[in-house]
Short mmCIF file of C-alpha atoms and ligand atoms in Angstrom, two decimals:
data_model
loop_
_atom_site.label_atom_id
_atom_site.label_comp_id
_atom_site.label_asym_id
_atom_site.label_seq_id
_atom_site.Cartn_x
_atom_site.Cartn_y
_atom_site.Cartn_z
CA UNK A 1 -39.91 83.85 402.76
CA UNK A 2 -38.06 86.45 404.85
CA UNK A 3 -40.04 88.64 407.21
CA UNK A 4 -39.39 92.28 408.12
CA UNK A 5 -37.65 91.07 411.27
CA UNK A 6 -34.91 89.73 409.00
CA UNK A 7 -34.18 93.18 407.57
CA UNK A 8 -31.98 95.81 409.17
CA UNK A 9 -34.17 98.82 408.45
CA UNK A 10 -32.91 101.59 410.76
CA UNK A 11 -32.05 104.70 408.78
CA UNK A 12 -32.82 102.89 405.51
CA UNK A 13 -35.33 103.85 402.84
CA UNK A 14 -37.80 100.97 402.85
CA UNK A 15 -40.17 100.64 399.89
CA UNK A 16 -43.46 99.12 401.06
CA UNK A 17 -45.62 97.83 398.22
CA UNK A 18 -49.03 98.09 399.85
CA UNK A 19 -52.54 97.59 398.49
CA UNK A 20 -54.37 100.82 399.25
CA UNK A 21 -56.88 100.19 396.47
CA UNK A 22 -59.85 101.35 398.54
CA UNK A 23 -63.37 102.10 397.32
CA UNK A 24 -63.89 105.84 396.84
CA UNK A 25 -66.96 108.01 396.49
CA UNK A 26 -65.35 111.09 394.95
CA UNK A 27 -62.48 111.69 397.38
CA UNK A 28 -64.21 109.99 400.31
CA UNK A 29 -62.94 106.53 401.27
CA UNK A 30 -66.03 104.37 401.83
CA UNK A 31 -64.12 101.43 403.32
CA UNK A 32 -60.62 101.79 404.76
CA UNK A 33 -60.08 98.10 405.54
CA UNK A 34 -57.10 97.74 403.25
CA UNK A 35 -55.35 100.77 404.76
CA UNK A 36 -55.92 99.49 408.29
CA UNK A 37 -54.65 96.05 407.26
CA UNK A 38 -51.20 97.26 406.18
CA UNK A 39 -50.78 99.94 408.86
CA UNK A 40 -49.21 97.58 411.46
CA UNK A 41 -46.37 96.71 409.07
CA UNK A 42 -45.70 100.39 408.42
CA UNK A 43 -45.92 101.21 412.14
CA UNK A 44 -43.36 98.49 412.91
CA UNK A 45 -40.95 99.89 410.34
CA UNK A 46 -41.46 103.40 411.73
CA UNK A 47 -40.77 102.15 415.21
CA UNK A 48 -37.49 100.67 414.03
CA UNK A 49 -36.37 103.96 412.47
CA UNK A 50 -36.96 103.17 408.80
CA UNK A 51 -37.71 105.87 406.23
CA UNK A 52 -40.85 104.33 404.83
CA UNK A 53 -41.80 104.85 401.19
CA UNK A 54 -45.29 103.45 400.62
CA UNK A 55 -46.59 102.74 397.12
CA UNK A 56 -49.84 101.30 395.78
CA UNK A 57 -52.19 101.24 392.84
CA UNK A 58 -55.75 102.50 392.98
CA UNK A 59 -58.38 101.57 390.43
CA UNK A 60 -57.56 101.16 386.79
CA UNK A 61 -56.16 104.41 385.38
CA UNK A 62 -54.80 104.10 381.87
CA UNK A 63 -51.06 104.53 382.51
CA UNK A 64 -51.31 108.31 382.97
CA UNK A 65 -52.24 110.67 385.81
CA UNK A 66 -55.99 110.81 386.37
CA UNK A 67 -57.22 112.78 389.40
CA UNK A 68 -60.14 110.45 390.10
CA UNK A 69 -57.62 107.71 390.91
CA UNK A 70 -55.33 109.82 393.09
CA UNK A 71 -54.04 108.23 396.29
CA UNK A 72 -54.13 111.60 398.09
CA UNK A 73 -57.17 110.58 400.24
CA UNK A 74 -55.33 107.39 401.24
CA UNK A 75 -52.33 109.42 402.46
CA UNK A 76 -54.60 111.39 404.78
CA UNK A 77 -56.32 108.26 406.09
CA UNK A 78 -53.04 106.40 406.57
CA UNK A 79 -51.74 109.38 408.54
CA UNK A 80 -54.82 109.29 410.78
CA UNK A 81 -54.42 105.58 411.43
CA UNK A 82 -50.69 105.82 412.14
CA UNK A 83 -51.17 108.98 414.19
CA UNK A 84 -48.43 110.75 412.29
CA UNK A 85 -47.96 112.84 409.19
CA UNK A 86 -47.72 110.97 405.89
CA UNK A 87 -46.00 113.04 403.20
CA UNK A 88 -47.56 112.70 399.77
CA UNK A 89 -45.65 112.75 396.49
CA UNK A 90 -47.76 114.00 393.59
CA UNK A 91 -45.97 111.66 391.18
CA UNK A 92 -44.55 108.13 391.46
CA UNK A 93 -40.97 108.35 390.24
CA UNK A 94 -40.63 112.03 389.23
CA UNK A 95 -39.38 115.15 390.95
CA UNK A 96 -42.01 115.14 393.67
CA UNK A 97 -41.24 111.52 394.58
CA UNK A 98 -37.50 112.19 394.65
CA UNK A 99 -37.71 115.27 396.83
CA UNK A 100 -40.35 113.77 399.14
CA UNK A 101 -38.24 110.66 399.74
CA UNK A 102 -35.04 112.71 400.13
CA UNK A 103 -36.76 114.79 402.81
CA UNK A 104 -37.73 111.76 404.91
CA UNK A 105 -36.12 111.48 408.32
CA UNK A 106 -35.77 108.23 410.28
CA UNK A 107 -39.21 106.96 411.33
CA UNK A 108 -41.04 109.10 408.79
CA UNK A 109 -43.49 107.98 406.13
CA UNK A 110 -44.27 109.08 402.58
CA UNK A 111 -46.83 107.78 400.09
CA UNK A 112 -46.14 107.94 396.37
CA UNK A 113 -48.87 108.72 393.84
CA UNK A 114 -50.68 105.84 392.10
CA UNK A 115 -48.24 103.35 390.56
CA UNK A 116 -50.60 102.83 387.62
CA UNK A 117 -50.19 106.45 386.50
CA UNK A 118 -47.13 104.97 384.78
CA UNK A 119 -47.43 102.57 381.83
CA UNK A 120 -44.43 100.57 383.09
CA UNK A 121 -46.28 99.30 386.14
CA UNK A 122 -48.68 96.98 384.32
CA UNK A 123 -46.84 96.61 381.01
CA UNK A 124 -46.75 93.16 379.39
CA UNK A 125 -43.37 94.14 377.94
CA UNK A 126 -40.69 92.84 380.33
CA UNK A 127 -38.19 95.57 379.38
CA UNK A 128 -40.67 98.38 379.95
CA UNK A 129 -41.69 96.96 383.30
CA UNK A 130 -38.09 96.42 384.33
CA UNK A 131 -37.20 100.02 383.41
CA UNK A 132 -39.99 101.31 385.64
CA UNK A 133 -38.93 98.96 388.45
CA UNK A 134 -35.41 100.40 388.21
CA UNK A 135 -36.81 103.91 388.65
CA UNK A 136 -38.68 102.72 391.73
CA UNK A 137 -35.58 100.94 393.04
CA UNK A 138 -33.68 104.24 392.93
CA UNK A 139 -36.03 105.54 395.62
CA UNK A 140 -35.22 102.84 398.19
CA UNK A 141 -32.64 100.60 399.83
CA UNK A 142 -34.94 97.75 400.85
CA UNK A 143 -38.24 96.27 399.66
CA UNK A 144 -41.15 94.99 401.71
CA UNK A 145 -43.97 93.27 399.84
CA UNK A 146 -47.24 93.70 401.72
CA UNK A 147 -49.82 94.38 399.01
CA UNK A 148 -51.55 91.03 399.20
CA UNK A 149 -54.41 92.17 396.93
CA UNK A 150 -51.91 92.61 394.08
CA UNK A 151 -49.63 89.56 394.45
CA UNK A 152 -51.37 87.75 391.61
CA UNK A 153 -50.26 90.51 389.23
CA UNK A 154 -47.03 90.37 387.25
CA UNK A 155 -46.52 94.10 387.72
CA UNK A 156 -43.32 96.11 388.09
CA UNK A 157 -43.76 96.99 391.76
CA UNK A 158 -44.97 93.50 392.67
CA UNK A 159 -42.87 91.17 390.53
CA UNK A 160 -39.79 93.00 389.16
CA UNK A 161 -38.86 95.35 391.97
CA UNK A 162 -38.21 92.72 394.69
CA UNK A 163 -35.52 91.29 392.42
CA UNK A 164 -33.66 94.60 392.50
CA UNK A 165 -33.53 95.16 396.26
CA UNK A 166 -33.03 93.06 399.41
CA UNK A 167 -36.59 92.06 400.23
CA UNK A 168 -39.00 90.54 402.72
CA UNK A 169 -42.71 89.88 403.12
CA UNK A 170 -44.69 92.22 405.36
CA UNK A 171 -46.91 90.98 408.17
CA UNK A 172 -50.12 91.24 406.17
CA UNK A 173 -48.85 88.96 403.41
CA UNK A 174 -47.51 86.54 406.00
CA UNK A 175 -50.92 86.39 407.69
CA UNK A 176 -52.90 86.09 404.45
CA UNK A 177 -50.71 83.29 403.12
CA UNK A 178 -50.88 81.49 406.46
CA UNK A 179 -54.68 81.48 406.41
CA UNK A 180 -54.98 80.39 402.78
CA UNK A 181 -52.44 77.65 403.31
CA UNK A 182 -54.67 76.33 406.07
CA UNK A 183 -57.56 76.11 403.59
CA UNK A 184 -55.50 73.95 401.25
CA UNK A 185 -54.35 71.56 403.96
CA UNK A 186 -56.39 69.62 406.50
CA UNK A 187 -59.63 71.52 407.01
CA UNK A 188 -62.37 71.03 409.58
CA UNK A 189 -65.40 69.58 407.76
CA UNK A 190 -67.86 70.17 406.30
CA UNK A 191 -65.88 72.64 404.21
CA UNK A 192 -68.43 74.97 402.64
CA UNK A 193 -67.54 77.46 399.91
CA UNK A 194 -69.81 80.37 399.01
CA UNK A 195 -69.16 82.09 395.69
CA UNK A 196 -70.85 85.16 394.29
CA UNK A 197 -70.08 88.62 393.00
CA UNK A 198 -69.84 89.98 389.51
CA UNK A 199 -66.51 88.78 388.11
CA UNK A 200 -67.94 85.50 386.90
CA UNK A 201 -65.11 84.39 384.63
CA UNK A 202 -62.46 85.24 387.26
CA UNK A 203 -64.24 83.05 389.75
CA UNK A 204 -65.23 79.96 387.84
CA UNK A 205 -61.64 78.73 387.70
CA UNK A 206 -61.32 78.22 391.42
CA UNK A 207 -64.19 75.72 391.39
CA UNK A 208 -61.97 73.30 389.52
CA UNK A 209 -59.67 72.96 392.51
CA UNK A 210 -62.40 73.34 395.13
CA UNK A 211 -64.23 70.34 393.69
CA UNK A 212 -61.34 68.26 395.06
CA UNK A 213 -61.46 69.89 398.45
CA UNK A 214 -64.87 71.29 399.41
CA UNK A 215 -67.91 69.36 400.62
CA UNK A 216 -70.48 71.95 399.54
CA UNK A 217 -70.44 74.86 397.12
CA UNK A 218 -73.15 77.53 397.35
CA UNK A 219 -73.53 79.82 394.37
CA UNK A 220 -75.03 83.31 394.45
CA UNK A 221 -74.46 86.74 392.94
CA UNK A 222 -73.93 87.19 389.23
CA UNK A 223 -72.45 83.76 388.62
CA UNK A 224 -75.63 82.01 389.69
CA UNK A 225 -77.27 82.86 386.37
CA UNK A 226 -74.67 81.05 384.31
CA UNK A 227 -75.38 77.97 386.45
CA UNK A 228 -79.16 78.38 386.16
CA UNK A 229 -78.87 78.78 382.42
CA UNK A 230 -76.65 75.71 382.21
CA UNK A 231 -79.42 73.80 383.98
CA UNK A 232 -81.81 74.89 381.25
CA UNK A 233 -83.55 77.83 382.91
CA UNK A 234 -84.07 81.18 381.25
CA UNK A 235 -82.33 84.02 383.08
CA UNK A 236 -83.74 87.09 381.31
CA UNK A 237 -81.23 89.92 381.19
CA UNK A 238 -79.24 88.71 384.22
CA UNK A 239 -75.44 88.62 384.19
CA UNK A 240 -74.60 85.64 382.03
CA UNK A 241 -71.44 84.14 380.65
CA UNK A 242 -72.80 82.02 377.86
CA UNK A 243 -69.40 80.73 376.72
CA UNK A 244 -68.80 79.27 380.19
CA UNK A 245 -71.85 77.01 380.12
CA UNK A 246 -69.88 73.92 379.03
CA UNK A 247 -67.40 74.54 381.87
CA UNK A 248 -70.23 74.89 384.35
CA UNK A 249 -71.91 71.72 383.11
CA UNK A 250 -68.65 69.87 383.54
CA UNK A 251 -68.40 71.15 387.12
CA UNK A 252 -71.93 70.01 387.90
CA UNK A 253 -71.17 66.58 386.46
CA UNK A 254 -67.93 66.21 388.37
CA UNK A 255 -69.58 67.39 391.58
CA UNK A 256 -72.21 64.71 391.22
CA UNK A 257 -69.59 62.04 390.53
CA UNK A 258 -67.46 62.99 393.53
CA UNK A 259 -70.28 63.73 395.97
CA UNK A 260 -69.68 67.47 396.25
CA UNK A 261 -72.96 69.23 396.88
CA UNK A 262 -73.67 72.16 394.54
CA UNK A 263 -76.38 74.49 395.78
CA UNK A 264 -78.04 77.03 393.50
CA UNK A 265 -80.60 79.74 394.31
CA UNK A 266 -84.22 78.59 394.39
CA UNK A 267 -85.67 82.09 394.31
CA UNK A 268 -84.34 85.48 393.26
CA UNK A 269 -85.21 89.17 393.37
CA UNK A 270 -85.57 90.56 389.88
CA UNK A 271 -86.13 93.91 388.22
CA UNK A 272 -86.21 95.33 384.72
CA UNK A 273 -83.65 97.91 385.82
CA UNK A 274 -80.34 97.92 387.59
CA UNK A 275 -80.85 99.96 390.78
CA UNK A 276 -79.54 103.50 391.20
CA UNK A 277 -76.65 103.06 393.62
CA UNK A 278 -76.18 106.80 394.09
CA UNK A 279 -79.70 107.89 395.07
CA UNK A 280 -80.61 104.41 396.39
CA UNK A 281 -84.15 105.16 395.24
CA UNK A 282 -86.51 102.24 396.06
CA UNK A 283 -86.04 99.53 393.45
CA UNK A 284 -89.31 97.63 394.06
CA UNK A 285 -87.99 94.26 392.91
CA UNK A 286 -90.22 91.26 392.29
CA UNK A 287 -89.64 87.87 393.85
CA UNK A 288 -89.67 84.93 391.44
CA UNK A 289 -88.66 81.28 391.47
CA UNK A 290 -85.17 80.74 390.07
CA UNK A 291 -86.64 78.82 387.12
CA UNK A 292 -89.15 81.55 386.31
CA UNK A 293 -87.13 84.69 385.63
CA UNK A 294 -89.07 86.89 383.15
CA UNK A 295 -87.33 87.58 379.84
CA UNK A 296 -87.06 91.33 380.43
CA UNK A 297 -85.79 91.17 384.01
CA UNK A 298 -82.46 90.56 385.73
CA UNK A 299 -81.69 88.77 388.96
CA UNK A 300 -80.12 91.12 391.50
CA UNK A 301 -80.20 89.20 394.79
CA UNK A 302 -81.07 85.79 396.16
CA UNK A 303 -84.60 85.49 397.56
CA UNK A 304 -85.79 84.63 401.09
CA UNK A 305 -86.09 80.85 400.50
CA UNK A 306 -82.52 80.80 399.22
CA UNK A 307 -81.34 82.84 402.20
CA UNK A 308 -82.84 80.26 404.51
CA UNK A 309 -81.45 77.38 402.48
CA UNK A 310 -77.93 78.83 402.44
CA UNK A 311 -78.05 79.58 406.16
CA UNK A 312 -78.97 75.94 406.77
CA UNK A 313 -76.15 74.74 404.51
CA UNK A 314 -73.71 76.87 406.52
CA UNK A 315 -75.00 76.04 410.00
CA UNK A 316 -72.96 72.85 410.51
CA UNK A 317 -69.85 73.99 408.62
CA UNK A 318 -66.39 73.40 410.07
CA UNK A 319 -64.70 75.68 407.56
CA UNK A 320 -66.14 78.37 405.27
CA UNK A 321 -64.53 80.28 402.44
CA UNK A 322 -66.74 83.06 401.08
CA UNK A 323 -65.93 85.17 398.05
CA UNK A 324 -68.39 87.51 396.38
CA UNK A 325 -71.63 89.17 397.50
CA UNK A 326 -74.94 87.36 396.92
CA UNK A 327 -76.47 90.39 395.23
CA UNK A 328 -76.08 94.08 394.49
CA UNK A 329 -75.58 94.75 398.20
CA UNK A 330 -74.75 98.41 397.58
CA UNK A 331 -78.51 98.97 397.27
CA UNK A 332 -80.57 98.24 400.40
CA UNK A 333 -83.24 96.35 398.43
CA UNK A 334 -80.60 93.85 397.27
CA UNK A 335 -78.46 93.57 400.41
CA UNK A 336 -80.41 90.91 402.27
CA UNK A 337 -78.82 87.90 400.59
CA UNK A 338 -75.33 89.10 401.44
CA UNK A 339 -76.44 89.98 404.97
CA UNK A 340 -77.93 86.52 405.46
CA UNK A 341 -74.72 84.79 404.41
CA UNK A 342 -72.60 87.03 406.65
CA UNK A 343 -74.94 86.31 409.57
CA UNK A 344 -74.85 82.57 408.86
CA UNK A 345 -71.05 82.65 409.00
CA UNK A 346 -71.19 84.38 412.37
CA UNK A 347 -73.80 81.93 413.67
CA UNK A 348 -71.73 78.88 412.76
CA UNK A 349 -68.79 77.61 414.78
CA UNK A 350 -66.74 77.32 411.62
CA UNK A 351 -63.36 78.83 410.81
CA UNK A 352 -64.57 81.53 408.42
CA UNK A 353 -62.54 83.25 405.73
CA UNK A 354 -64.01 86.11 403.71
CA UNK A 355 -62.16 86.98 400.51
CA UNK A 356 -62.84 89.61 397.89
CA UNK A 357 -62.60 93.38 398.04
CA UNK A 358 -66.34 93.92 397.77
CA UNK A 359 -67.27 91.03 400.04
CA UNK A 360 -64.98 92.34 402.75
CA UNK A 361 -66.31 95.86 402.29
CA UNK A 362 -69.89 94.52 402.31
CA UNK A 363 -69.37 92.85 405.68
CA UNK A 364 -68.22 96.13 407.19
CA UNK A 365 -70.64 98.43 405.37
CA UNK A 366 -73.59 96.22 406.36
CA UNK A 367 -72.54 96.69 409.98
CA UNK A 368 -71.01 93.34 410.93
CA UNK A 369 -68.12 93.17 413.39
CA UNK A 370 -65.17 92.19 411.25
CA UNK A 371 -63.36 90.73 414.25
CA UNK A 372 -66.09 88.12 414.58
CA UNK A 373 -64.90 86.45 411.37
CA UNK A 374 -61.90 84.11 411.34
CA UNK A 375 -60.14 86.15 408.69
CA UNK A 376 -61.15 88.87 406.26
CA UNK A 377 -58.77 88.81 403.34
CA UNK A 378 -57.71 92.00 401.60
CA UNK A 379 -57.28 90.18 398.31
CA UNK A 380 -60.07 88.78 396.17
CA UNK A 381 -58.34 87.74 392.96
CA UNK A 382 -55.17 86.91 394.87
CA UNK A 383 -56.89 84.57 397.31
CA UNK A 384 -58.85 82.87 394.51
CA UNK A 385 -55.71 82.27 392.46
CA UNK A 386 -53.94 80.92 395.54
CA UNK A 387 -56.80 78.47 396.11
CA UNK A 388 -56.72 77.59 392.40
CA UNK A 389 -53.17 76.36 393.06
CA UNK A 390 -51.55 78.92 390.80
CA UNK A 391 -48.12 80.43 391.38
CA UNK A 392 -48.57 84.05 392.38
CA UNK A 393 -45.87 86.27 390.82
CA UNK A 394 -45.65 88.58 393.84
CA UNK A 395 -45.18 85.68 396.26
CA UNK A 396 -42.69 83.92 394.01
CA UNK A 397 -40.66 87.14 393.80
CA UNK A 398 -40.57 87.40 397.59
CA UNK A 399 -39.39 83.78 397.89
CA UNK A 400 -36.48 84.41 395.57
P1 ADP B 1 -65.39 90.67 395.30
O1 ADP B 1 -64.76 92.04 395.17
O2 ADP B 1 -65.88 90.38 396.67
O3 ADP B 1 -64.51 89.61 394.74
P2 ADP B 1 -66.83 91.06 392.85
O4 ADP B 1 -65.96 92.22 392.54
O5 ADP B 1 -66.73 89.87 392.00
O6 ADP B 1 -66.69 90.66 394.39
O7 ADP B 1 -68.35 91.48 392.79
C1 ADP B 1 -68.89 92.50 393.59
C2 ADP B 1 -70.02 93.16 392.86
O8 ADP B 1 -70.93 92.19 392.40
C3 ADP B 1 -70.81 94.11 393.72
O9 ADP B 1 -70.56 95.41 393.29
C4 ADP B 1 -72.27 93.68 393.48
O10 ADP B 1 -73.12 94.79 393.24
C5 ADP B 1 -72.16 92.83 392.24
N1 ADP B 1 -73.23 91.83 392.08
C6 ADP B 1 -73.60 90.89 392.96
N2 ADP B 1 -74.63 90.18 392.48
C7 ADP B 1 -74.94 90.69 391.27
C8 ADP B 1 -75.95 90.39 390.30
N3 ADP B 1 -76.81 89.41 390.48
N4 ADP B 1 -75.95 91.13 389.18
C9 ADP B 1 -75.05 92.11 389.00
N5 ADP B 1 -74.09 92.45 389.87
C10 ADP B 1 -74.04 91.74 391.01
MG1 MG B 2 -64.61 93.42 393.53
#
């Protein structure tokens, strides 16, 4: 894979596919980690006199402009981080994009509006995607792929566009891939994996590969309930993926056969209602044993015994990969499980990798020093698919 050092960028229009998909509360960015992560690549290009055209997706708009998914707040924040003005185009490939890019001088930066305001970006139809990629290509001379959080997507700006322009990987992608590669090679043991979060079906797949690699797998968050149910416990109205129970049972069986330790919650915080994340009104959860969840309640965080258990299982780790919060950390009553795992990572001497958009945001929002972790990945799905051993379209395109 070429790096930006291999490109002659001075005076050239350089398209940087970034991942500025940051969490927003209205127009306020609640965690700018992804913007900060790509800023060094952009700053380097600026320094070398490139005319930098940054593009990203944000959220899941339906192929048409939708103000709630505008990247305008990201342009302001990127400008603050770079310490220079970032021009903002109010469309992606239309008049505003054309004139904004045409107005760029050497060492100047523009951000295009959300790529997903165009159906071509995510289209499953190769021709439609290609046509959109050609429109994007018209705005640039060179391509730099640095949106690690999107490299697992076969999207126009990630997969098709690099084929149309001389291309290289940005520094963020180079770093992310370097760290993940380390996790697939010789790791310091015990290698402990912590999985949680809400995207249960997206995350079960990685266990297949991790069963061959990890020594211990700790399960929390929403996926814990599919495991508890598979073990024959009732889980009330908790997140549950019933159709995945056979898969989960197979994992448990294989883990036992190969000596991989699977650890499930022993107690959980439950409530009849999902908490109000806006008002953060007290949720008054009850604490129950993991095999005694009432029928009308849902599990929303791991309990204190589980926190202690997981901390102990992490204490002697040599390597840790953590993806997915242990509970609904956005509410203070359900943040303690996630906090405990973050603290346990910091207390261990392990090489620690945190993956997942929400997990990374959780670490920062809950007040931990992000520099104290070995690596905080900007890509959840992307890092999981890498560890699953899949070919990532955006990385394959950069290799070509
Ligand atoms: P990541 O972005 O780190 O990969 P996910 O997107 O899979 O993580 O999941 C993050 C979300 O999971 C958070 O918004 C959190 O509130 C939610 N979550 C965690 N535990 C539970 C649970 N037990 N029930 C419902 N949602 C949960
Ligand atoms: Mg997420």
